[in-house]
Coordinates of C-alpha atoms and ligand atoms in Angstrom, one line a residue:
Chain G
X16 CA 0.3 -0.1 -0.4
X17 CA 0.8 3.5 -0.6
X18 CA 3.0 5.4 2.4
X19 CA 1.5 8.7 3.5
X20 CA 4.3 10.5 5.4
X21 CA 2.5 12.7 8.7
X22 CA 4.3 15.0 10.2
X23 CA 3.3 14.6 13.8
X24 CA 3.3 17.6 16.1
X25 CA 4.5 17.5 19.9
X26 CA 5.5 19.6 22.6
X27 CA 8.5 17.8 24.3
X28 CA 7.3 14.5 23.4
X29 CA 4.0 14.7 24.0
X30 CA 1.4 14.3 20.8
X31 CA -0.5 16.9 19.9
X32 CA -4.4 15.7 19.2
X33 CA -4.2 16.7 15.7
X34 CA -1.7 14.8 15.0
X35 CA -3.7 11.3 15.7
X36 CA -6.5 13.3 13.7
X37 CA -3.9 12.9 10.7
X38 CA -2.5 9.8 11.2
X39 CA -6.4 8.2 11.6
X40 CA -6.9 10.2 8.0
X41 CA -3.9 8.8 6.9
X42 CA -5.1 5.3 7.3
X43 CA -7.7 6.2 4.7
X44 CA -5.0 7.2 2.1
X45 CA -2.8 4.5 2.8
X46 CA -0.3 3.2 5.2
X47 CA 0.9 6.0 7.4
X48 CA 4.4 6.8 8.6
X49 CA 5.1 9.4 10.8
X50 CA 7.8 11.8 10.9
X51 CA 8.6 13.3 14.2
X52 CA 11.5 15.8 14.7
X53 CA 13.0 17.4 17.7
X54 CA 13.8 16.8 21.2
X55 CA 11.7 14.2 23.0
X56 CA 10.7 12.5 19.1
X57 CA 11.7 9.5 20.8
X58 CA 9.3 9.0 23.0
X59 CA 6.0 9.7 20.9
X60 CA 6.8 6.4 19.2
X61 CA 4.1 4.1 20.9
X62 CA 1.1 6.6 20.9
X63 CA 2.1 7.4 17.0
X64 CA 2.0 3.2 16.7
X65 CA -1.3 2.7 18.7
X66 CA -2.9 5.3 16.3
X67 CA -2.0 3.4 13.6
X68 CA 1.5 4.5 12.2
X69 CA 2.8 2.0 10.3
X70 CA 6.7 3.2 10.6
X71 CA 7.9 6.3 12.5
X72 CA 10.7 7.9 11.6
X73 CA 12.7 9.7 14.6
X74 CA 14.8 12.9 13.6
X75 CA 15.8 13.5 17.4
X76 CA 18.5 15.7 17.9
X77 CA 18.3 19.4 20.1
X78 CA 19.8 20.9 17.0
X79 CA 16.7 20.9 15.0
X80 CA 15.0 22.7 18.0
X81 CA 17.0 25.8 17.4
X82 CA 15.9 26.6 14.4
X83 CA 12.4 27.7 13.5
X84 CA 10.0 25.8 10.6
X85 CA 12.9 25.2 8.3
X86 CA 14.6 21.7 9.5
X87 CA 11.0 20.0 9.9
X88 CA 11.1 20.4 6.0
X89 CA 14.4 19.7 5.6
X90 CA 13.8 16.3 7.2
X91 CA 10.5 15.9 5.3
X92 CA 12.6 16.9 2.0
X93 CA 15.2 13.5 2.4
X94 CA 12.3 11.2 3.4
X95 CA 10.2 11.9 -0.2
X96 CA 12.7 11.7 -2.5
X97 CA 13.7 8.0 -1.3
X98 CA 10.5 6.8 0.0
X99 CA 8.0 8.5 -3.0
X100 CA 5.0 8.6 -0.6
X101 CA 1.9 9.1 -2.3
X102 CA 1.1 12.2 -0.3
X103 CA 2.5 14.1 2.9
X104 CA 0.0 15.4 5.3
X105 CA 1.0 18.2 7.8
X106 CA -1.7 20.3 10.5
X107 CA -2.8 23.1 8.9
X108 CA -1.5 25.8 12.2
X109 CA 0.9 28.5 11.0
X110 CA 3.9 26.5 11.4
X111 CA 2.4 23.6 9.8
X112 CA 1.6 25.9 7.3
X113 CA 5.1 27.3 6.7
X114 CA 6.5 24.1 7.2
X115 CA 4.1 22.6 4.0
X116 CA 5.5 25.9 2.3
X117 CA 9.3 25.2 1.6
X118 CA 8.6 21.3 1.2
X119 CA 6.4 22.1 -1.6
X120 CA 9.3 24.6 -3.4
X121 CA 12.1 22.1 -2.3
X122 CA 10.4 19.1 -3.9
X123 CA 8.5 21.2 -6.5
X124 CA 4.9 20.0 -5.8
X125 CA 1.8 21.4 -5.8
X126 CA 0.5 22.5 -1.7
X127 CA -3.5 23.0 -0.5
X128 CA -3.6 24.3 2.7
X129 CA -6.9 24.4 5.3
X130 CA -8.2 21.1 3.7
X131 CA -11.0 19.6 5.8
X132 CA -11.3 16.2 4.1
X133 CA -9.6 14.5 2.2
X134 CA -10.6 11.1 -0.2
X135 CA -8.8 8.2 -1.4
X136 CA -8.4 9.5 -4.2
X137 CA -6.0 12.4 -2.6
X138 CA -8.9 15.3 -3.9
X139 CA -9.2 17.7 -0.8
X140 CA -11.8 19.7 0.0
X141 CA -11.5 23.1 1.4
X142 CA -13.6 25.6 2.8
X143 CA -13.4 29.2 1.6
X144 CA -14.6 32.6 1.3
X145 CA -15.6 32.4 5.1
X146 CA -17.4 29.0 4.8
X147 CA -19.8 30.2 1.9
X148 CA -17.8 28.3 -0.9
X149 CA -17.1 24.4 -0.7
X150 CA -14.2 23.7 -2.8
X151 CA -12.2 20.1 -4.4
X152 CA -8.8 20.6 -5.7
X153 CA -6.2 17.9 -6.4
X154 CA -2.1 18.3 -6.8
X155 CA -1.6 18.1 -10.4
X156 CA 2.6 18.2 -10.1
X157 CA 4.5 16.3 -7.7
X158 CA 4.3 14.9 -4.2
X159 CA 0.9 16.2 -3.1
X160 CA 1.1 18.4 -0.2
X161 CA -1.4 18.8 1.7
X162 CA -2.3 20.4 5.2
X163 CA -5.1 19.6 7.3
X164 CA -7.2 21.6 9.4
X165 CA -7.2 20.6 13.4
X166 CA -11.4 18.6 14.5
X167 CA -11.3 17.8 10.4
X168 CA -11.1 13.5 12.0
X169 CA -12.2 11.9 14.9
X170 CA -9.3 10.0 16.2
X171 CA -9.5 6.6 15.9
X172 CA -6.7 4.1 17.6
X173 CA -5.6 1.4 15.9
X174 CA -2.6 -0.5 17.6
X175 CA -0.6 -2.6 15.2
X176 CA 3.5 -3.0 14.5
X177 CA 5.7 -0.3 14.1
X178 CA 9.5 0.0 12.8
X179 CA 11.4 3.0 14.0
X180 CA 14.2 4.8 11.9
X181 CA 16.3 6.9 13.4
X182 CA 17.6 9.9 10.7
X183 CA 20.4 12.2 11.0
X184 CA 20.1 15.0 9.7
X185 CA 22.1 17.9 8.3
X186 CA 20.2 21.1 7.8
X187 CA 21.4 23.2 4.8
X188 CA 22.9 26.7 5.5
X189 CA 19.1 28.2 4.4
X190 CA 17.7 26.2 7.0
X191 CA 20.1 27.1 9.8
X192 CA 20.1 31.0 9.1
X193 CA 17.4 32.2 11.8
X194 CA 18.6 31.0 15.5
X195 CA 15.8 30.9 18.0
X196 CA 17.5 32.4 20.9
X197 CA 15.1 32.7 23.4
X198 CA 11.5 31.1 24.1
X199 CA 8.9 32.6 26.4
X200 CA 6.1 30.6 27.3
X201 CA 2.9 33.3 28.2
X202 CA 0.6 31.1 28.4
X203 CA -0.4 30.4 32.2
X204 CA -3.8 28.2 31.8
X205 CA -4.0 24.6 31.2
X206 CA -7.2 25.0 28.5
X207 CA -6.3 23.3 25.1
X208 CA -4.8 25.5 22.0
X209 CA -7.6 27.7 20.7
X210 CA -7.1 25.9 16.9
X211 CA -7.1 22.5 18.5
X212 CA -10.2 23.0 20.6
X213 CA -13.0 20.5 20.4
X214 CA -15.3 23.5 22.5
X215 CA -14.3 27.4 21.8
X216 CA -16.6 29.7 24.2
X217 CA -15.8 33.5 22.2
X218 CA -16.4 37.1 24.1
X219 CA -16.9 40.1 21.9
X220 CA -17.3 43.8 23.1
X221 CA -21.2 42.9 25.0
X222 CA -18.5 41.2 27.5
X223 CA -17.8 45.0 28.4
X224 CA -14.1 44.7 30.2
X225 CA -11.2 42.8 30.6
X226 CA -12.9 41.8 33.4
X227 CA -16.1 40.6 32.1
X228 CA -14.0 37.3 30.6
X229 CA -13.9 35.8 33.6
X230 CA -17.4 34.5 32.7
X231 CA -17.1 33.2 29.4
X232 CA -13.3 31.7 30.4
X233 CA -15.5 30.1 33.5
X234 CA -17.6 28.4 30.8
X235 CA -14.9 27.8 29.2
X236 CA -13.6 25.4 31.8
X237 CA -16.5 23.9 32.6
X238 CA -16.5 22.6 29.1
X239 CA -13.3 21.9 29.0
X240 CA -12.8 24.5 26.2
X241 CA -10.4 27.2 24.6
X242 CA -11.4 30.7 25.3
X243 CA -11.8 33.0 21.8
X244 CA -12.4 36.9 21.4
X245 CA -13.4 39.0 18.6
X246 CA -11.5 41.4 17.3
X247 CA -13.6 44.5 19.3
X248 CA -12.1 42.7 22.2
X249 CA -8.9 42.1 21.0
X250 CA -8.7 45.4 19.9
X251 CA -10.1 47.1 23.6
X252 CA -7.1 45.0 25.3
X253 CA -9.3 42.9 27.0
X254 CA -8.1 39.5 25.9
X255 CA -4.8 38.7 24.4
X256 CA -5.0 39.3 20.5
X257 CA -3.9 35.6 20.1
X258 CA -6.5 34.6 21.0
X259 CA -8.9 36.4 18.1
X260 CA -10.8 34.4 16.1
X261 CA -11.7 35.5 12.7
X262 CA -10.7 36.5 9.3
X263 CA -7.8 38.0 10.4
X264 CA -7.2 35.9 13.5
X265 CA -7.3 32.2 14.1
X266 CA -9.8 29.9 12.2
X267 CA -11.1 27.4 14.4
X268 CA -13.8 24.5 13.2
X269 CA -14.6 22.9 16.7
X270 CA -17.9 20.4 17.5
X271 CA -18.8 23.3 19.4
X272 CA -18.2 26.8 19.2
X273 CA -20.2 29.1 21.6
X274 CA -20.4 33.4 21.1
X275 CA -21.1 35.6 23.8
X276 CA -21.7 38.9 23.2
X277 CA -20.7 38.4 19.9
X278 CA -22.9 40.8 17.2
X279 CA -21.5 38.3 13.9
X280 CA -19.7 40.8 11.6
X281 CA -18.4 38.6 8.2
X282 CA -14.8 38.8 9.4
X283 CA -15.6 37.2 12.5
X284 CA -17.6 34.9 10.8
X285 CA -15.0 33.7 8.5
X286 CA -13.3 32.1 11.4
X287 CA -15.9 30.3 13.2
X288 CA -18.8 29.3 10.5
X289 CA -17.6 26.0 10.0
X290 CA -18.2 24.5 13.4
X291 CA -20.3 21.8 13.9
X292 CA -22.6 23.2 16.7
X293 CA -22.8 27.0 17.2
X294 CA -24.7 28.7 20.7
X295 CA -25.1 32.4 20.8
X296 CA -26.0 34.2 23.6
X297 CA -26.7 37.9 22.7
X298 CA -29.2 41.3 24.1
X299 CA -29.9 41.9 20.3
X300 CA -32.4 39.7 18.9
X301 CA -31.3 41.6 15.1
X302 CA -27.6 40.7 15.6
X303 CA -26.7 38.7 12.5
X304 CA -24.7 36.1 14.2
X305 CA -28.1 34.6 14.7
X306 CA -28.2 33.6 11.4
X307 CA -25.3 30.7 11.9
X308 CA -26.5 29.8 15.4
X309 CA -28.0 26.1 15.9
X310 CA -29.7 27.2 19.3
X311 CA -29.5 31.3 20.8
X312 CA -30.7 32.9 23.5
X313 CA -31.5 36.5 23.3
X314 CA -30.5 37.6 26.8
X315 CA -27.7 39.5 28.9
X316 CA -24.8 37.3 28.8
X317 CA -24.2 38.1 32.1
X318 CA -27.4 36.1 33.5
X319 CA -27.2 33.6 30.5
X320 CA -23.5 32.2 31.1
X321 CA -23.2 31.9 34.9
X322 CA -26.6 30.2 34.9
X323 CA -25.1 27.6 31.7
X324 CA -21.7 27.6 33.8
X325 CA -23.3 26.3 37.2
X326 CA -25.9 23.9 34.6
X327 CA -22.8 22.0 33.3
X328 CA -21.1 22.3 36.3
X329 CA -24.0 20.2 37.8
X330 CA -24.7 17.8 35.1
X331 CA -21.2 16.5 34.9
Chain K
X23 CA 19.3 49.9 4.7
X24 CA 17.5 48.8 1.4
X25 CA 13.8 47.9 2.8
X26 CA 11.4 45.9 0.0
X27 CA 7.7 46.0 1.3
X28 CA 5.4 43.3 -0.2
X29 CA 1.8 44.1 -0.7
X30 CA -0.9 42.3 -2.1
X31 CA -4.2 43.8 -4.0
X32 CA -7.5 41.7 -2.9
X33 CA -11.3 42.1 -2.9
X34 CA -13.1 44.0 -0.5
X35 CA -13.3 42.1 2.4
X36 CA -17.5 43.0 2.9
X37 CA -17.7 42.7 -1.3
X38 CA -19.3 38.8 -2.4
X39 CA -16.4 36.8 -4.2
X40 CA -16.7 34.2 -6.3
X41 CA -15.3 31.7 -8.4
X42 CA -15.0 32.2 -12.2
X43 CA -16.6 29.4 -13.4
X44 CA -15.0 29.1 -15.9
X45 CA -11.3 29.1 -15.3
X46 CA -12.3 28.4 -11.8
X47 CA -9.6 31.2 -10.4
X48 CA -11.0 34.3 -7.9
X49 CA -12.7 36.9 -10.1
X50 CA -10.9 40.2 -8.9
X51 CA -12.6 42.1 -11.7
X52 CA -16.1 42.6 -10.2
X53 CA -14.9 43.0 -7.4
X54 CA -13.4 46.6 -5.4
X55 CA -10.0 46.2 -4.6
X56 CA -8.2 46.9 -1.3
X57 CA -5.1 46.8 -0.3
X58 CA -4.4 43.3 1.7
X59 CA -5.6 45.1 5.5
X60 CA -2.3 42.7 7.1
X61 CA -0.1 44.5 4.6
X62 CA -0.8 47.3 5.7
X63 CA 1.8 46.2 8.6
X64 CA 4.0 45.5 6.7
X65 CA 4.3 48.9 5.0
X66 CA 4.0 51.1 8.5
X67 CA 6.9 48.2 9.6
X68 CA 8.9 49.0 6.5
X69 CA 8.6 53.0 7.1
X70 CA 9.7 52.9 10.5
X71 CA 12.9 50.4 10.3
X72 CA 13.7 52.9 7.1
X73 CA 13.3 56.1 9.2
X74 CA 15.5 54.7 11.5
X75 CA 18.8 53.8 9.4
X76 CA 18.3 56.5 6.9
X77 CA 16.9 53.6 4.0
X78 CA 14.7 53.1 1.7
X79 CA 11.5 51.4 1.0
X80 CA 10.8 50.0 -1.8
X81 CA 7.1 48.5 -2.4
X82 CA 6.7 45.1 -4.8
X83 CA 3.3 44.2 -6.1
X84 CA 2.4 41.4 -8.3
X85 CA -1.0 41.9 -9.8
X86 CA -3.7 43.0 -12.6
X87 CA -3.3 46.4 -13.9
X88 CA -5.7 47.8 -11.1
X89 CA -3.5 46.7 -8.5
X90 CA -1.7 50.0 -9.1
X91 CA -4.3 51.6 -6.7
X92 CA -2.6 49.5 -3.5
X93 CA 0.6 51.0 -5.1
X94 CA -0.4 53.9 -5.3
X95 CA -2.1 53.7 -1.4
X96 CA 1.8 52.0 -0.1
X97 CA 3.5 54.9 -1.9
X98 CA 1.4 57.6 -0.2
X99 CA 1.2 56.2 3.1
X100 CA 5.6 56.9 2.7
X101 CA 7.0 54.4 0.5
X102 CA 9.8 55.7 -2.0
X103 CA 9.4 54.1 -5.0
X104 CA 7.3 51.2 -6.4
X105 CA 7.8 47.7 -8.6
X106 CA 4.7 46.5 -10.3
X107 CA 4.6 43.1 -11.8
X108 CA 1.7 42.9 -14.3
X109 CA 1.0 40.3 -17.1
X110 CA -1.4 38.4 -18.6
X111 CA 0.6 35.2 -18.3
X112 CA 0.3 35.8 -14.1
X113 CA -3.5 35.1 -14.1
X114 CA -4.3 32.0 -11.8
X115 CA -0.7 31.9 -10.6
X116 CA -0.6 29.3 -7.3
X117 CA 1.5 30.3 -4.3
X118 CA 4.4 28.4 -6.0
X119 CA 4.4 30.7 -8.6
X120 CA 3.8 34.1 -6.8
X121 CA 7.0 33.2 -4.4
X122 CA 8.9 32.4 -7.7
X123 CA 8.4 35.9 -9.0
X124 CA 8.8 37.7 -5.7
X125 CA 12.0 36.1 -5.3
X126 CA 13.2 36.7 -8.5
X127 CA 12.6 40.5 -7.7
X128 CA 13.8 40.6 -4.4
X129 CA 16.9 38.4 -5.0
X130 CA 18.3 40.5 -8.2
X131 CA 18.0 43.8 -6.5
X132 CA 19.8 42.8 -3.6
X133 CA 17.5 43.8 -0.4
X134 CA 18.7 44.0 3.5
X135 CA 14.8 42.9 4.3
X136 CA 12.1 42.2 2.6
X137 CA 8.4 42.6 5.0
X138 CA 5.3 40.7 4.4
X139 CA 1.7 40.8 5.8
X140 CA 1.6 37.4 7.7
X141 CA -1.6 36.4 5.5
X142 CA -3.8 37.6 2.1
X143 CA -7.4 38.0 3.6
X144 CA -8.1 36.1 -0.1
X145 CA -5.9 33.2 -0.6
X146 CA -5.5 33.0 3.4
X147 CA -2.3 30.3 3.2
X148 CA 0.5 32.3 4.6
X149 CA 2.9 30.8 2.7
X150 CA 4.5 33.1 0.6
X151 CA 6.9 35.0 2.9
X152 CA 8.2 31.1 3.9
X153 CA 8.7 30.1 0.1
X154 CA 10.4 33.4 -0.5
X155 CA 13.3 32.3 1.7
X156 CA 13.5 28.9 0.9
X157 CA 13.4 30.1 -2.5
X158 CA 16.4 33.2 -1.5
X159 CA 18.1 30.7 1.2
X160 CA 17.9 34.0 3.5
X161 CA 16.3 33.5 7.0
X162 CA 12.8 33.5 7.1
X163 CA 11.4 35.5 10.7
X164 CA 7.7 35.2 10.4
X165 CA 5.2 36.2 12.5
X166 CA 6.8 38.8 13.7
X167 CA 5.1 40.7 16.7
X168 CA 8.3 43.0 17.5
X169 CA 11.8 43.5 15.0
X170 CA 14.8 45.1 15.9
X171 CA 17.7 45.6 13.6
X172 CA 21.3 46.5 15.0
X173 CA 23.6 47.2 12.3
X174 CA 23.8 43.6 10.3
X175 CA 21.8 41.5 12.7
X176 CA 18.3 41.0 12.6
X177 CA 15.8 40.1 16.0
X178 CA 12.3 39.3 16.6
X179 CA 9.6 37.9 18.5
X180 CA 8.1 35.1 16.6
X181 CA 4.2 34.7 18.2
X182 CA 2.9 31.2 18.7
X183 CA 1.0 29.8 20.8
X184 CA 3.1 29.0 23.5
X185 CA 3.9 32.2 24.0
X186 CA 6.8 33.7 21.5
X187 CA 10.2 32.6 20.3
X188 CA 13.0 35.1 20.4
X189 CA 14.7 34.7 16.6
X190 CA 17.8 36.4 15.2
X191 CA 19.8 36.3 12.0
X192 CA 22.0 38.0 9.4
X193 CA 20.7 40.4 7.1
X194 CA 19.2 39.9 4.5
X195 CA 16.4 38.2 5.8
X196 CA 12.8 37.8 5.1
X197 CA 10.4 39.1 7.5
X198 CA 6.4 38.4 7.8
X199 CA 4.5 40.2 10.5
X200 CA 1.2 40.5 12.5
X201 CA -1.3 42.3 13.2
X202 CA -1.2 45.1 15.9
X203 CA 2.5 44.8 15.4
X204 CA 2.3 48.4 15.0
X205 CA -0.5 51.3 14.3
X206 CA -0.1 51.9 10.5
X207 CA -0.4 55.3 9.4
X208 CA -3.0 56.7 7.6
X209 CA -1.8 58.8 4.3
X210 CA -1.6 62.1 4.8
X211 CA -2.7 65.0 2.0
X212 CA 0.6 65.3 1.4
X213 CA 1.5 62.1 1.2
X214 CA -1.0 61.8 -1.2
X215 CA 0.2 64.6 -3.7
X216 CA 3.4 62.9 -3.6
X217 CA 3.0 59.6 -4.3
X218 CA 1.7 60.8 -7.9
X219 CA 5.4 61.9 -8.8
X220 CA 7.0 58.4 -7.1
X221 CA 8.5 56.1 -9.5
X222 CA 6.6 52.9 -10.0
X223 CA 8.3 50.5 -12.0
X224 CA 6.5 48.3 -14.1
X225 CA 7.5 44.7 -15.0
X226 CA 6.7 42.4 -17.6
X227 CA 7.6 39.0 -17.0
X228 CA 10.2 38.9 -20.0
X229 CA 11.6 42.2 -17.8
X230 CA 11.1 39.9 -14.3
X231 CA 13.4 37.0 -16.0
X232 CA 11.3 34.2 -15.3
X233 CA 10.2 31.7 -18.1
X234 CA 6.1 32.2 -19.0
X235 CA 5.6 28.5 -18.9
X236 CA 6.1 28.8 -14.8
X237 CA 3.8 30.8 -13.8
X238 CA 0.1 31.1 -14.6
X239 CA -3.0 28.9 -15.1
X240 CA -0.2 27.1 -17.5
X241 CA 2.0 25.9 -14.3
X242 CA -0.7 25.6 -11.8
X243 CA 0.7 22.6 -9.5
X244 CA -2.9 21.9 -8.0
X245 CA -6.1 22.4 -9.7
X246 CA -10.0 22.9 -8.7
X247 CA -12.0 20.2 -10.0
X248 CA -15.0 21.8 -8.5
X249 CA -16.5 24.0 -6.4
X250 CA -20.4 24.6 -4.8
X251 CA -21.6 26.7 -2.6
X252 CA -22.2 25.6 0.9
X253 CA -25.1 24.4 1.9
X254 CA -26.9 26.8 3.9
X255 CA -26.7 25.9 7.4
X256 CA -30.3 24.7 9.2
X257 CA -32.1 27.3 10.9
X258 CA -31.4 27.0 14.2
X259 CA -33.9 27.9 17.7
X260 CA -33.7 30.8 19.1
X261 CA -35.4 32.0 22.7
X262 CA -35.5 34.9 24.5
X263 CA -34.1 34.3 28.2
X264 CA -37.3 34.2 30.4
X265 CA -34.3 33.8 33.1
X266 CA -33.6 30.7 32.4
X267 CA -32.1 31.3 29.5
X268 CA -28.8 29.1 30.0
X269 CA -31.0 26.2 31.3
X270 CA -31.9 26.2 28.3
X271 CA -28.5 26.1 26.3
X272 CA -27.6 23.2 29.3
X273 CA -30.7 21.8 27.9
X274 CA -29.4 21.8 24.2
X275 CA -25.7 21.2 24.7
X276 CA -27.0 18.0 26.9
X277 CA -29.2 16.6 24.4
X278 CA -26.3 17.0 21.9
X279 CA -24.3 14.7 24.3
X280 CA -21.6 17.8 25.0
X281 CA -22.6 17.2 28.9
Ligands
FAD419 C1 -10.6 43.7 7.5 C2 -11.0 43.6 8.6 C3 -10.6 42.4 9.5 C4 -11.3 41.9 10.5 N1 -10.8 40.6 11.2 C5 -12.1 40.6 11.9 C6 -11.5 39.3 13.0 O1 -10.7 38.4 12.2 N2 -11.8 38.7 14.1 C7 -13.3 39.6 14.5 O2 -14.1 39.1 15.3 N3 -13.3 40.9 13.5 C8 -13.0 41.1 12.5 N4 -13.2 42.2 12.1 C9 -13.8 43.3 13.1 C10 -15.6 42.8 12.5 O3 -16.0 43.4 11.5 C11 -16.1 43.8 14.0 O4 -16.0 44.9 14.2 C12 -16.4 42.6 15.0 O5 -16.0 41.4 15.0 C13 -17.4 43.4 15.9 O6 -16.9 42.4 17.2 P1 -18.3 42.4 18.3 O7 -19.3 41.2 17.8 O8 -17.9 41.8 19.5 O9 -18.7 43.5 18.4 P2 -20.1 44.5 18.3 O10 -20.2 44.6 16.4 O11 -19.9 45.8 18.7 O12 -21.2 43.4 18.5 C14 -21.1 43.4 20.4 C15 -22.4 42.5 20.7 O13 -22.6 42.1 22.1 C16 -23.9 42.4 22.2 N5 -23.8 43.0 23.8 C17 -23.7 43.6 24.1 N6 -23.8 43.7 25.4 C18 -24.3 42.1 25.9 C19 -25.2 41.8 27.2 N7 -24.8 41.8 28.3 N8 -24.9 40.4 26.9 C20 -25.7 40.1 25.5 N9 -25.2 40.6 24.7 C21 -24.5 41.7 24.9 C22 -24.3 43.2 21.1 O14 -25.4 43.2 21.1 C23 -23.7 43.6 20.1 O15 -24.5 42.4 19.2 C24 -12.5 43.1 10.8 C25 -12.5 43.7 10.3 C26 -11.8 43.7 9.4 C27 -12.0 45.5 8.6
AMP420 N1 0.7 39.2 -5.6 C1 1.3 39.5 -4.6 N2 1.9 40.2 -4.7 C2 3.0 40.9 -3.3 N3 3.1 40.2 -2.4 C3 2.3 39.5 -2.0 C4 1.6 38.7 -3.1 N4 0.7 37.3 -2.7 C5 1.4 37.5 -1.6 N5 2.0 38.9 -1.4 C6 2.8 38.6 -0.1 O1 2.4 37.5 1.2 C7 1.4 37.6 2.2 C8 1.3 36.5 3.0 O2 0.2 36.3 1.7 P1 -0.5 34.3 1.1 O3 0.6 33.5 1.4 O4 -0.9 34.4 0.2 O5 -1.2 34.3 2.5 C9 1.0 38.6 2.3 O6 0.8 39.7 3.2 C10 1.9 39.5 1.1 O7 2.7 40.9 2.1

């Protein structure tokens, strides 16, 4: 069966959920091989095997963590040549898309980003223009490089035999030009990452201030979700910019998206419209966000959201 | 310092975007074009770095005739000159071809820095800066939330999920900036008048030196097979809060097995 390379996303050896989704998807396209890069890479092998990786290429070298993006692309370049995989799948994150970009240039192959589905014949489905148009495309030159959005596939375990192959990688000059001199952790909460989260609870201008986000955070925590924000809220400095959802922020596609105090401007909807279930709380019955709501409540978020949080905790 | 800033004209965000049913490319003719909003941050950053080093800022765009409006806006903000690559053969170019053209223009003219927006709001790929860096063999310093240049060293904060990384390289380098790195200036009346006299070099593909068979629809490495409007979302239930709005949502969530 054709080999499908899946670039594994991990943080210090802990595999990200999106990688398990990609392995699950890869099994419907061929035989998945995982590629894992950086410090802690070796300790991911068991988790990758459990989700169906038949082979794991391990490039465990702290030097590879000293440079952003380019090393992972180099590892993939060095594998694609000898193995001629049927496709390379990478998570559609900021880093993932840049890795895919460099890979596509190096192997002169077509690139499709932000796929929400990949069929057995490698036709990729994308949702564009803020979710209003569905496009099916195919790579017509080289080895298809496809980045897949988190939450596109439900991860399913499929343990089996797995071979580990350790790689030794020499970086090109270009790949080592940018050097990471310091890593600063700013995320203090234990919430899931916004782009990966199965549940996202977002607040907008209606939240009224930085303090108001406490009710949003409480609901997110009760549901085990991430917190998001509209641009009005991030512009006002109520919530950090990296949590902005929308056209110029993150695109999210969770199982459940809760929008509280958000009007639903087209630029906001562009980043959340493909969520599976959308729940809305807004004072204004005319707010356009209700057009995409599966369930909406016209009311004050400061009474509705805390009551909902209490109910969620009670029912758990 | 010699700084290039790459800007793209995109359909106005409010416009109804559509794909051309014949060649399945974005129909750019029927919609108003505006400067890609994220590129305004790139222009502002280029202008600030240019001012700090008494350098020169050159706007580069690849796009149809009417992209010259976008060039004018960047010049009105304060850039010194512009290069507009415009050629019928470029229609339908994918990211590989776009990056090939931009990298050729940048590489041939020896810039110290090439600054990009982090994403175009129409293609939304976020790949061009990385592709250009790869093609030029230059350092890729992307998703910058802060840029500092000291002598021949450039340092950025790469904004990431965990916070940020400090990344350093020697010039020349390719940078992309994130929204909110700065406050883009509005063109002044004086700036708008001055822009009319600033030099804009219009280049054909042959003048850039990229063969026509490597760009445009002729060279795409991926192709749209079909497209359709997304099915409208089924109308949802909307209730008015009568003191039990939170409970009602909890019941819905429980019916959907979220709790
Ligand atoms: C180029 C461009 C890019 C953009 N990119 C983005 C983007 O990425 N993301 C984004 O979000 N926006 C983006 N915007 C901005 C967008 O157009 C809107 O301005 C923004 O989304 C509005 O945020 P909001 O819904 O929080 O605020 P508003 O539109 O002011 O809405 C606030 C809502 O809260 C409701 N409300 C107030 N108080 C309460 C209460 N106590 N209880 C319940 N409801 C209450 C109000 O009824 C109202 O509907 C972009 C705009 C442009 C031009
Ligand atoms: N046709 C173009 N001309 C000039 N710059 C471009 C063009 N396309 C993309 N860019 C630059 O590349 C960045 C990222 O674009 P993208 O990879 O399409 O999301 C943009 O913010 C621009 O700075």
